[in-house]
Amino acid sequence: MKKIIVFFALFCAMVLMIGCDNSDSFDSETSDNGGNGGNGSSGSSDAGIHLGIIGFNNHLEKINITLLTDYNAPDFIRFIRGLERENNTALYYAVDNALDMMKEYKQPAKLQHVALVTFTDGIDNHSTSANLRPDYDKSDDYLEDVHNKIKNNIHGLPVESYVIGLRTKDEISDALLPKFEKILKNLASSDSNAFQVDNMNEVQNRFAEIANNLVKVSTSVNYGVYMPGGYDPGQIIRYTFDNARSAESSELYIEATYNKKTVSLEKIIYHGFAKGATTLQGQVEPDGTLYYQFNDLKYSDGTTASDKMSFALWQQVEGEWKSETEITPENYPPKVKKDISSALIMLVLDCTTSLSSDNFNIMKDAANEFINTLADPGSNIGNNGNSDHGDSGNSGYSGDTGSGDTGSGDTIGDGCETENQGRVCATDTECGNCMICTTGGKCSKGCITDADCTMQTGLHCNTKLARCLSIYASNKACSEVNCPTGCCYAEKGLTGLRCASQASPATCGLCAQGEIWSPSDSKCISAVCSATTDNCPSLNIGATNPSAACYKCKSGELICQANTTQSGCSASGVIINAAQCIPSGQQCVEGVSECCSGMPCIDGYCY
């Protein structure tokens, strides 16, 4: 594979510029006239990620730079979801405006990094048009001026400019390649910062890397916890931080041996965290409990630990782990100090029709995940082997659910935090107990029992998620046991279900109750297919191998399955489970067998 884009281990103050038509954007500004149209905002002096969004095609769409917070992140996400493609490529004009916006923005406190990231898949053909910069006769002259502008400092700091160029042979022929490479190098602050990529999957991966690396250098978290003062010398203890039900099942913990004489923790083991101090001195609190503070706590991949983690304390007794019921987050809330420096980053994105619809949707998903990570560092931490983002078919440790400061207060009646009704949200976890984030980005009450899930036949309530889902499909991927946190989402065309143990807008979407987000389709779909009307062909419209007509609603699981035994439905190289159904009264395997009655396998038998 070719080298990829911007690797941002050294940046932090941020302007996310993403283009395209979006008439419902907040605090946005359309710029398609002659001048450079600056930010027009005095900005915030607070430390943190300072983010704006700009996009380009035949004109620019902007979101003015502002301090990114948990509360305005959903506004950015909704803006990006509404972006659309248009003709023509005003690349130089967009980069020029991005630099002006950063220059005119009030310098944030503790500013450490200024960076510009540009993504494009084509060659400029519109910046010197009559309605933008007609004062330039040649586009190469404009490119040279923008190149020189990148070399100037902003707020006393050099601009680190990275360019991601997606080269497709349909858009960039061999004859045009030298010109394309010249553009990339002129818009980068150095030749090493100009990257060509082959596909949007690489772009998506780089967005995640950039966000995580920005968090690494822009934030640090000191996490303080308590321990009883009466433990015997040599007592082995373990703090878990992933809501694990047992010390043994935790994948995110700190383990240590207590030295009573020195009031210190020794032989410290970090699991899921980057290695830190091996010995930690404690302090005795007025009530006799002990306090220990882990400074600059980071996950094993180097990203800063979330400041919203909860903890549980366990002690080893005769080789078995026992929960410490006296020291809990409720009785002894952890002391968390989060230190944030500032980053100012401009992200300039190509939103032209030369980018395919699929690639455009991938870009939007990646950008939203980028925002989600920056707004809530550590929210995508959660590991289950193959994924770096807690994405698994069945289970995986939950990491930080990101629910954090929901402003939930006391629960009433059925335990649902209904005081959050109508609150702006980006994921279900922001809404509180048995509340969900629905279409429009507002919190509403979720399900409590199956009786709340009558909108479609076959739906059951996952009370952990408060979502009406198909809990038997894909080896019970969305059951309460296998998916107690995060969200459940659909594979393309509802051909399978998966659980993301960490909720993120890009993966979970904003769907009504009874619906589920399909990232591959970039839309909400029914959480179950219909065994009577069979909507699977319409859910898989556009499929070619096999065709959409070959997909049927699989009884019991109520997801779509291709029947390759049907005439004209063979799919070379595609393995489809087309097992025959099992009659009532015969033995079956839960989560695997299909009962002819349509009922799930119960206690090893079909009914």
Coordinates of C-alpha atoms in Angstrom, one line a residue, residues 6 84 103 140 195 313 394 405 407 409 456 462 499 515 538 541 570 603:
V6 CA -1.3 12.8 8.0
E84 CA -23.9 16.7 0.1
K103 CA -5.2 33.5 11.7
D140 CA -0.6 27.8 -10.6
F195 CA 0.6 11.5 1.0
L313 CA -11.9 -2.4 44.0
N394 CA -20.5 -10.8 20.8
D405 CA -21.7 13.6 33.1
G407 CA -26.7 15.4 34.5
G409 CA -29.6 13.3 39.0
Q456 CA -42.5 -5.0 14.7
N462 CA -32.5 -5.5 25.5
C499 CA -22.2 -5.2 19.1
E515 CA -34.7 0.7 14.1
S538 CA -35.3 -3.9 -0.8
I541 CA -31.0 -3.3 -3.3
S570 CA -25.2 -18.8 -6.7
D603 CA -33.5 -25.4 26.3

